[in-house]
């Protein structure tokens, strides 16, 4: 499927469209994305906000700014938000997230679903945050082939493949709706690796997936490999095929249209919606900080306000023959079935 061209490629997309309509309908769920800090203790070779990156203006939103963004999502009926940041596991950080979760629950009367995307944490931390109101967690495996993973990360305890995998298993055991994903078109990645990534997600019985193209960033070690990369247009097309193939493999999961798609093609996310994705994460981080959360280059819409984002997305989603499901949590149907709920 990933190598399909011409009529085969169209057949793949058509089948994904059918499966999507049958299992998850043509609804798109909004998750308001709050990138609340770019401070990170890790040093992933691909990422623009890695610890050793010197050209980054580090920021950390105040609690009031974070709660303001959550209130915006609540008042605009988004149903759910994602709190994302660099990976920090200090006691102060754990405590802060815990208190934010409680305050978000309070301000929305429990009506907002909260997803966390804060990297690897101790089991105790994951449990604590779950009890304080986070019910979903996104932790991309990045590359499910341990050998490839090792080439993309430093060789120390904080960057061990097994540690990441265990964290994902722990999340699932605790009862989170568990999400993972990979980057597509990484240097040294083979087509077989991507096929295995899809099988990994299926075997893991994952509830949600966010995956998108790898986009090089000049201040990172992986930039040295840029001559070996697939052209951006091919990485983009491969990402669409990954989404379509995954929709066929895992019919009732939630699949997010990655923001990185939009860094390549202005209508990138809508195209992913058309071929199988059903979640979009509008950025509701206060505008002044968005430029500084540069995981990769050409990050879209960094100069827009949350209000602009909303209007713009609604129009785009209508083009993709879908409607925004306002006021719905949009829980992964797969999670419901997997847990018998
Ligand atoms: N620190 C957390 C969450 C923020 S990073 C974590 O790492 O889990 C969120 C995602 O951004 C990562 O999982 C990675 O897949 C993606 N990312 C990082 N650098 C990227 C790049 N150069 N191109 C595309 N995606 C990238
Ligand atoms: Fe930090 Fe996440 Fe970037 Fe890795 S991918 S350097 S953990 S923000």
GROMACS .gro file of C-alpha atoms and ligand atoms in nm:
model
  375
    1UNK     CA    1   0.000   0.000   0.000
    2UNK     CA    2   0.279   0.242   0.083
    3UNK     CA    3   0.435   0.193  -0.257
    4UNK     CA    4   0.105   0.222  -0.448
    5UNK     CA    5   0.108   0.451  -0.752
    6UNK     CA    6  -0.149   0.553  -1.012
    7UNK     CA    7  -0.477   0.358  -0.995
    8UNK     CA    8  -0.359   0.153  -0.698
    9UNK     CA    9  -0.291   0.469  -0.502
   10UNK     CA   10  -0.639   0.599  -0.578
   11UNK     CA   11  -0.791   0.264  -0.484
   12UNK     CA   12  -0.611   0.281  -0.150
   13UNK     CA   13  -0.751   0.628  -0.081
   14UNK     CA   14  -1.101   0.527  -0.193
   15UNK     CA   15  -1.105   0.226   0.037
   16UNK     CA   16  -0.986   0.438   0.330
   17UNK     CA   17  -1.266   0.687   0.260
   18UNK     CA   18  -1.524   0.405   0.266
   19UNK     CA   19  -1.391   0.260   0.591
   20UNK     CA   20  -1.384   0.601   0.752
   21UNK     CA   21  -1.743   0.681   0.653
   22UNK     CA   22  -1.861   0.345   0.782
   23UNK     CA   23  -1.677   0.336   1.114
   24UNK     CA   24  -1.617   0.691   1.234
   25UNK     CA   25  -1.835   0.901   1.000
   26UNK     CA   26  -1.729   1.225   0.844
   27UNK     CA   27  -1.690   1.413   1.168
   28UNK     CA   28  -1.376   1.597   1.262
   29UNK     CA   29  -1.296   1.649   1.627
   30UNK     CA   30  -1.107   1.956   1.743
   31UNK     CA   31  -0.838   1.935   2.009
   32UNK     CA   32  -0.718   2.279   2.107
   33UNK     CA   33  -0.339   2.249   2.123
   34UNK     CA   34  -0.157   2.443   2.394
   35UNK     CA   35   0.221   2.429   2.351
   36UNK     CA   36   0.288   2.568   2.692
   37UNK     CA   37   0.666   2.546   2.713
   38UNK     CA   38   0.960   2.470   2.484
   39UNK     CA   39   1.195   2.387   2.770
   40UNK     CA   40   1.317   2.031   2.722
   41UNK     CA   41   1.562   1.803   2.900
   42UNK     CA   42   1.601   1.575   2.599
   43UNK     CA   43   1.822   1.599   2.300
   44UNK     CA   44   1.647   1.413   2.019
   45UNK     CA   45   1.857   1.455   1.703
   46UNK     CA   46   1.561   1.570   1.488
   47UNK     CA   47   1.398   1.831   1.706
   48UNK     CA   48   1.444   2.208   1.690
   49UNK     CA   49   1.381   2.264   2.062
   50UNK     CA   50   1.623   1.997   2.185
   51UNK     CA   51   1.818   2.079   2.500
   52UNK     CA   52   2.140   2.176   2.323
   53UNK     CA   53   1.977   2.400   2.066
   54UNK     CA   54   2.117   2.744   2.133
   55UNK     CA   55   1.905   2.949   1.893
   56UNK     CA   56   1.582   2.892   2.082
   57UNK     CA   57   1.419   3.155   2.298
   58UNK     CA   58   1.293   2.940   2.583
   59UNK     CA   59   0.949   3.022   2.719
   60UNK     CA   60   0.708   2.889   2.973
   61UNK     CA   61   0.349   3.014   2.971
   62UNK     CA   62   0.205   3.133   3.299
   63UNK     CA   63  -0.072   2.930   3.460
   64UNK     CA   64  -0.312   3.212   3.376
   65UNK     CA   65  -0.220   3.201   3.008
   66UNK     CA   66  -0.268   2.824   2.997
   67UNK     CA   67  -0.601   2.844   3.176
   68UNK     CA   68  -0.706   3.129   2.945
   69UNK     CA   69  -0.640   2.909   2.642
   70UNK     CA   70  -0.832   2.622   2.804
   71UNK     CA   71  -1.121   2.859   2.868
   72UNK     CA   72  -1.115   2.964   2.503
   73UNK     CA   73  -1.147   2.599   2.399
   74UNK     CA   74  -1.428   2.543   2.645
   75UNK     CA   75  -1.620   2.853   2.543
   76UNK     CA   76  -1.581   2.766   2.176
   77UNK     CA   77  -1.711   2.414   2.231
   78UNK     CA   78  -1.393   2.235   2.128
   79UNK     CA   79  -1.471   1.945   2.359
   80UNK     CA   80  -1.107   1.877   2.423
   81UNK     CA   81  -0.755   2.019   2.457
   82UNK     CA   82  -0.399   1.893   2.437
   83UNK     CA   83  -0.128   2.015   2.671
   84UNK     CA   84   0.211   1.970   2.507
   85UNK     CA   85   0.565   2.074   2.599
   86UNK     CA   86   0.923   1.964   2.602
   87UNK     CA   87   1.003   1.675   2.833
   88UNK     CA   88   1.061   1.778   3.194
   89UNK     CA   89   1.017   1.541   3.487
   90UNK     CA   90   1.112   1.748   3.788
   91UNK     CA   91   0.887   1.734   4.096
   92UNK     CA   92   0.792   2.101   4.041
   93UNK     CA   93   0.679   2.027   3.684
   94UNK     CA   94   0.479   1.721   3.790
   95UNK     CA   95   0.309   1.924   4.060
   96UNK     CA   96   0.235   2.212   3.826
   97UNK     CA   97   0.068   1.993   3.563
   98UNK     CA   98  -0.132   1.825   3.837
   99UNK     CA   99  -0.263   2.156   3.962
  100UNK     CA  100  -0.338   2.279   3.609
  101UNK     CA  101  -0.541   1.963   3.542
  102UNK     CA  102  -0.751   2.022   3.851
  103UNK     CA  103  -0.809   2.385   3.764
  104UNK     CA  104  -0.907   2.299   3.406
  105UNK     CA  105  -1.154   2.044   3.537
  106UNK     CA  106  -1.297   2.311   3.761
  107UNK     CA  107  -1.325   2.587   3.502
  108UNK     CA  108  -1.497   2.358   3.251
  109UNK     CA  109  -1.707   2.168   3.501
  110UNK     CA  110  -1.549   1.849   3.367
  111UNK     CA  111  -1.671   1.921   3.013
  112UNK     CA  112  -1.325   1.941   2.854
  113UNK     CA  113  -1.135   1.622   2.782
  114UNK     CA  114  -0.764   1.674   2.839
  115UNK     CA  115  -0.487   1.498   2.646
  116UNK     CA  116  -0.130   1.523   2.769
  117UNK     CA  117   0.176   1.507   2.546
  118UNK     CA  118   0.458   1.562   2.791
  119UNK     CA  119   0.696   1.282   2.710
  120UNK     CA  120   0.812   0.996   2.930
  121UNK     CA  121   0.731   1.017   3.298
  122UNK     CA  122   0.739   0.788   3.602
  123UNK     CA  123   0.444   0.552   3.644
  124UNK     CA  124   0.351   0.734   3.962
  125UNK     CA  125   0.332   1.062   3.769
  126UNK     CA  126   0.119   0.912   3.494
  127UNK     CA  127  -0.118   0.777   3.761
  128UNK     CA  128  -0.136   1.105   3.944
  129UNK     CA  129  -0.220   1.301   3.629
  130UNK     CA  130  -0.482   1.043   3.531
  131UNK     CA  131  -0.652   1.086   3.864
  132UNK     CA  132  -0.641   1.464   3.829
  133UNK     CA  133  -0.833   1.454   3.503
  134UNK     CA  134  -0.610   1.362   3.208
  135UNK     CA  135  -0.763   1.069   3.024
  136UNK     CA  136  -0.562   1.064   2.707
  137UNK     CA  137  -0.189   1.064   2.644
  138UNK     CA  138   0.010   1.104   2.325
  139UNK     CA  139   0.356   0.955   2.318
  140UNK     CA  140   0.492   0.887   1.973
  141UNK     CA  141   0.720   0.590   1.946
  142UNK     CA  142   0.886   0.798   1.668
  143UNK     CA  143   1.032   0.486   1.502
  144UNK     CA  144   0.924   0.140   1.613
  145UNK     CA  145   1.244  -0.019   1.484
  146UNK     CA  146   1.481  -0.003   1.785
  147UNK     CA  147   1.786   0.019   1.559
  148UNK     CA  148   1.650   0.319   1.374
  149UNK     CA  149   1.536   0.473   1.703
  150UNK     CA  150   1.892   0.450   1.834
  151UNK     CA  151   2.024   0.637   1.533
  152UNK     CA  152   1.784   0.924   1.601
  153UNK     CA  153   1.865   0.969   1.969
  154UNK     CA  154   2.165   1.003   2.197
  155UNK     CA  155   2.271   0.682   2.370
  156UNK     CA  156   2.186   0.750   2.731
  157UNK     CA  157   1.922   0.648   2.984
  158UNK     CA  158   1.683   0.931   2.898
  159UNK     CA  159   1.671   0.830   2.534
  160UNK     CA  160   1.639   0.452   2.553
  161UNK     CA  161   1.391   0.289   2.315
  162UNK     CA  162   1.286   0.040   2.581
  163UNK     CA  163   1.210   0.320   2.822
  164UNK     CA  164   0.978   0.484   2.571
  165UNK     CA  165   0.805   0.157   2.493
  166UNK     CA  166   0.756   0.082   2.862
  167UNK     CA  167   0.608   0.428   2.914
  168UNK     CA  168   0.356   0.356   2.640
  169UNK     CA  169   0.266   0.023   2.798
  170UNK     CA  170   0.228   0.187   3.137
  171UNK     CA  171  -0.012   0.447   2.998
  172UNK     CA  172  -0.227   0.175   2.849
  173UNK     CA  173  -0.224  -0.026   3.172
  174UNK     CA  174  -0.331   0.275   3.378
  175UNK     CA  175  -0.632   0.318   3.153
  176UNK     CA  176  -0.544   0.617   2.938
  177UNK     CA  177  -0.675   0.643   2.585
  178UNK     CA  178  -0.330   0.586   2.448
  179UNK     CA  179  -0.190   0.751   2.139
  180UNK     CA  180   0.132   0.702   1.953
  181UNK     CA  181   0.279   0.778   1.614
  182UNK     CA  182   0.592   0.809   1.406
  183UNK     CA  183   0.772   1.053   1.181
  184UNK     CA  184   0.754   0.971   0.812
  185UNK     CA  185   1.048   1.015   0.576
  186UNK     CA  186   1.321   1.020   0.839
  187UNK     CA  187   1.679   0.979   0.726
  188UNK     CA  188   1.784   0.611   0.730
  189UNK     CA  189   1.420   0.499   0.742
  190UNK     CA  190   1.318   0.230   0.491
  191UNK     CA  191   0.974   0.163   0.348
  192UNK     CA  192   0.974  -0.164   0.545
  193UNK     CA  193   1.022   0.034   0.866
  194UNK     CA  194   0.708   0.233   0.794
  195UNK     CA  195   0.508  -0.081   0.718
  196UNK     CA  196   0.634  -0.224   1.047
  197UNK     CA  197   0.533   0.098   1.223
  198UNK     CA  198   0.174   0.041   1.113
  199UNK     CA  199   0.186  -0.320   1.232
  200UNK     CA  200   0.335  -0.201   1.560
  201UNK     CA  201   0.035   0.026   1.615
  202UNK     CA  202  -0.202  -0.257   1.535
  203UNK     CA  203  -0.024  -0.503   1.761
  204UNK     CA  204  -0.010  -0.249   2.039
  205UNK     CA  205  -0.384  -0.200   2.004
  206UNK     CA  206  -0.343   0.174   2.009
  207UNK     CA  207  -0.646   0.407   2.043
  208UNK     CA  208  -0.517   0.719   1.873
  209UNK     CA  209  -0.242   0.802   1.628
  210UNK     CA  210  -0.069   1.122   1.528
  211UNK     CA  211   0.192   1.079   1.258
  212UNK     CA  212   0.333   1.316   1.005
  213UNK     CA  213   0.625   1.396   0.783
  214UNK     CA  214   0.969   1.452   0.927
  215UNK     CA  215   1.079   1.804   0.843
  216UNK     CA  216   1.444   1.892   0.883
  217UNK     CA  217   1.555   2.172   1.112
  218UNK     CA  218   1.889   2.340   1.043
  219UNK     CA  219   1.997   2.359   1.407
  220UNK     CA  220   1.979   1.984   1.465
  221UNK     CA  221   2.229   1.701   1.413
  222UNK     CA  222   2.003   1.521   1.163
  223UNK     CA  223   2.029   1.819   0.929
  224UNK     CA  224   2.359   1.670   0.812
  225UNK     CA  225   2.156   1.394   0.641
  226UNK     CA  226   1.932   1.625   0.444
  227UNK     CA  227   2.078   1.528   0.106
  228UNK     CA  228   1.955   1.172   0.163
  229UNK     CA  229   1.593   1.264   0.234
  230UNK     CA  230   1.296   1.199   0.010
  231UNK     CA  231   1.178   1.523  -0.152
  232UNK     CA  232   0.914   1.699   0.060
  233UNK     CA  233   0.635   1.622  -0.187
  234UNK     CA  234   0.713   1.250  -0.159
  235UNK     CA  235   0.727   1.261   0.219
  236UNK     CA  236   0.389   1.428   0.207
  237UNK     CA  237   0.236   1.169  -0.022
  238UNK     CA  238   0.382   0.887   0.184
  239UNK     CA  239   0.223   1.041   0.492
  240UNK     CA  240  -0.118   1.037   0.324
  241UNK     CA  241  -0.068   0.673   0.231
  242UNK     CA  242   0.029   0.592   0.589
  243UNK     CA  243  -0.293   0.755   0.714
  244UNK     CA  244  -0.507   0.574   0.456
  245UNK     CA  245  -0.344   0.236   0.521
  246UNK     CA  246  -0.381   0.278   0.897
  247UNK     CA  247  -0.749   0.368   0.862
  248UNK     CA  248  -0.799   0.041   0.674
  249UNK     CA  249  -0.599  -0.156   0.931
  250UNK     CA  250  -0.752   0.004   1.241
  251UNK     CA  251  -1.097   0.114   1.145
  252UNK     CA  252  -1.230   0.270   1.464
  253UNK     CA  253  -0.930   0.456   1.604
  254UNK     CA  254  -0.881   0.833   1.610
  255UNK     CA  255  -0.621   0.955   1.363
  256UNK     CA  256  -0.494   1.310   1.382
  257UNK     CA  257  -0.403   1.512   1.076
  258UNK     CA  258  -0.052   1.619   1.175
  259UNK     CA  259   0.029   1.989   1.174
  260UNK     CA  260   0.359   1.908   1.000
  261UNK     CA  261   0.159   1.818   0.687
  262UNK     CA  262   0.062   2.180   0.662
  263UNK     CA  263   0.424   2.290   0.665
  264UNK     CA  264   0.454   2.120   0.325
  265UNK     CA  265   0.112   2.184   0.172
  266UNK     CA  266  -0.127   2.459   0.280
  267UNK     CA  267  -0.417   2.216   0.262
  268UNK     CA  268  -0.214   1.929   0.403
  269UNK     CA  269  -0.428   1.855   0.705
  270UNK     CA  270  -0.749   1.869   0.506
  271UNK     CA  271  -0.604   1.620   0.259
  272UNK     CA  272  -0.530   1.384   0.547
  273UNK     CA  273  -0.891   1.428   0.666
  274UNK     CA  274  -1.007   1.333   0.320
  275UNK     CA  275  -0.816   1.005   0.323
  276UNK     CA  276  -0.886   0.884   0.674
  277UNK     CA  277  -0.789   1.118   0.957
  278UNK     CA  278  -1.065   1.245   1.190
  279UNK     CA  279  -0.891   1.475   1.439
  280UNK     CA  280  -0.737   1.819   1.397
  281UNK     CA  281  -0.543   2.006   1.661
  282UNK     CA  282  -0.596   2.380   1.611
  283UNK     CA  283  -0.319   2.569   1.779
  284UNK     CA  284  -0.460   2.781   2.062
  285UNK     CA  285  -0.126   2.874   2.216
  286UNK     CA  286  -0.119   3.252   2.263
  287UNK     CA  287   0.025   3.380   1.932
  288UNK     CA  288   0.331   3.555   2.068
  289UNK     CA  289   0.492   3.225   2.171
  290UNK     CA  290   0.418   3.015   1.867
  291UNK     CA  291   0.731   3.104   1.675
  292UNK     CA  292   0.939   2.972   1.959
  293UNK     CA  293   0.787   2.624   1.954
  294UNK     CA  294   0.972   2.536   1.637
  295UNK     CA  295   1.012   2.159   1.639
  296UNK     CA  296   1.073   2.185   1.265
  297UNK     CA  297   1.098   2.464   1.008
  298UNK     CA  298   0.808   2.630   0.822
  299UNK     CA  299   0.570   2.564   1.104
  300UNK     CA  300   0.235   2.696   0.980
  301UNK     CA  301   0.010   2.967   1.123
  302UNK     CA  302   0.257   3.084   1.384
  303UNK     CA  303   0.133   3.439   1.334
  304UNK     CA  304  -0.238   3.373   1.386
  305UNK     CA  305  -0.461   3.411   1.688
  306UNK     CA  306  -0.685   3.127   1.813
  307UNK     CA  307  -0.989   3.305   1.667
  308UNK     CA  308  -0.832   3.324   1.319
  309UNK     CA  309  -0.743   2.958   1.340
  310UNK     CA  310  -1.097   2.853   1.418
  311UNK     CA  311  -1.265   3.037   1.130
  312UNK     CA  312  -0.999   2.929   0.885
  313UNK     CA  313  -1.021   2.564   0.987
  314UNK     CA  314  -1.398   2.546   0.967
  315UNK     CA  315  -1.388   2.652   0.603
  316UNK     CA  316  -1.110   2.411   0.524
  317UNK     CA  317  -1.285   2.118   0.685
  318UNK     CA  318  -1.599   2.186   0.485
  319UNK     CA  319  -1.383   2.157   0.173
  320UNK     CA  320  -1.275   1.812   0.292
  321UNK     CA  321  -1.644   1.705   0.296
  322UNK     CA  322  -1.653   1.686   0.673
  323UNK     CA  323  -1.806   1.876   0.960
  324UNK     CA  324  -1.658   1.986   1.288
  325UNK     CA  325  -1.815   1.799   1.580
  326UNK     CA  326  -1.843   2.085   1.826
  327UNK     CA  327  -1.919   2.007   2.188
  328UNK     CA  328  -1.832   1.639   2.156
  329UNK     CA  329  -1.546   1.470   2.334
  330UNK     CA  330  -1.478   1.248   2.039
  331UNK     CA  331  -1.338   0.965   2.247
  332UNK     CA  332  -1.168   0.693   2.050
  333UNK     CA  333  -1.434   0.435   1.965
  334UNK     CA  334  -1.159   0.179   1.966
  335UNK     CA  335  -1.086   0.257   2.330
  336UNK     CA  336  -1.451   0.198   2.415
  337UNK     CA  337  -1.448  -0.140   2.244
  338UNK     CA  338  -1.107  -0.238   2.378
  339UNK     CA  339  -1.210  -0.170   2.734
  340UNK     CA  340  -1.566  -0.298   2.696
  341UNK     CA  341  -1.702   0.045   2.789
  342LIG     N1  342   0.835   1.640   2.416
  342LIG     C1  343   0.723   1.558   2.388
  342LIG     C2  344   0.613   1.629   2.312
  342LIG     C3  345   0.656   1.738   2.217
  342LIG     S1  346   0.741   1.687   2.073
  342LIG     C4  347   0.763   1.433   2.314
  342LIG     O1  348   0.871   1.433   2.253
  342LIG     O2  349   0.688   1.336   2.318
  342LIG     C5  350   0.606   1.628   1.976
  342LIG     C6  351   0.644   1.553   1.852
  342LIG     O3  352   0.705   1.640   1.758
  342LIG     C7  353   0.745   1.443   1.870
  342LIG     O4  354   0.684   1.326   1.917
  342LIG     C8  355   0.802   1.429   1.729
  342LIG     O5  356   0.743   1.318   1.661
  342LIG     C9  357   0.762   1.559   1.660
  342LIG     N2  358   0.880   1.623   1.598
  342LIG    C10  359   0.991   1.663   1.660
  342LIG     N3  360   1.080   1.709   1.569
  342LIG    C11  361   1.023   1.697   1.448
  342LIG    C12  362   1.066   1.725   1.313
  342LIG     N4  363   1.185   1.776   1.287
  342LIG     N5  364   0.979   1.698   1.212
  342LIG    C13  365   0.856   1.648   1.238
  342LIG     N6  366   0.812   1.619   1.361
  342LIG    C14  367   0.893   1.642   1.465
  343LIG    FE1  368   1.219   1.734   2.357
  343LIG    FE2  369   1.003   1.616   2.247
  343LIG    FE3  370   1.177   1.763   2.098
  343LIG    FE4  371   1.257   1.525   2.193
  343LIG     S1  372   1.090   1.563   2.045
  343LIG     S2  373   1.376   1.716   2.200
  343LIG     S3  374   1.152   1.523   2.390
  343LIG     S4  375   1.043   1.835   2.261
   0.00000   0.00000   0.00000
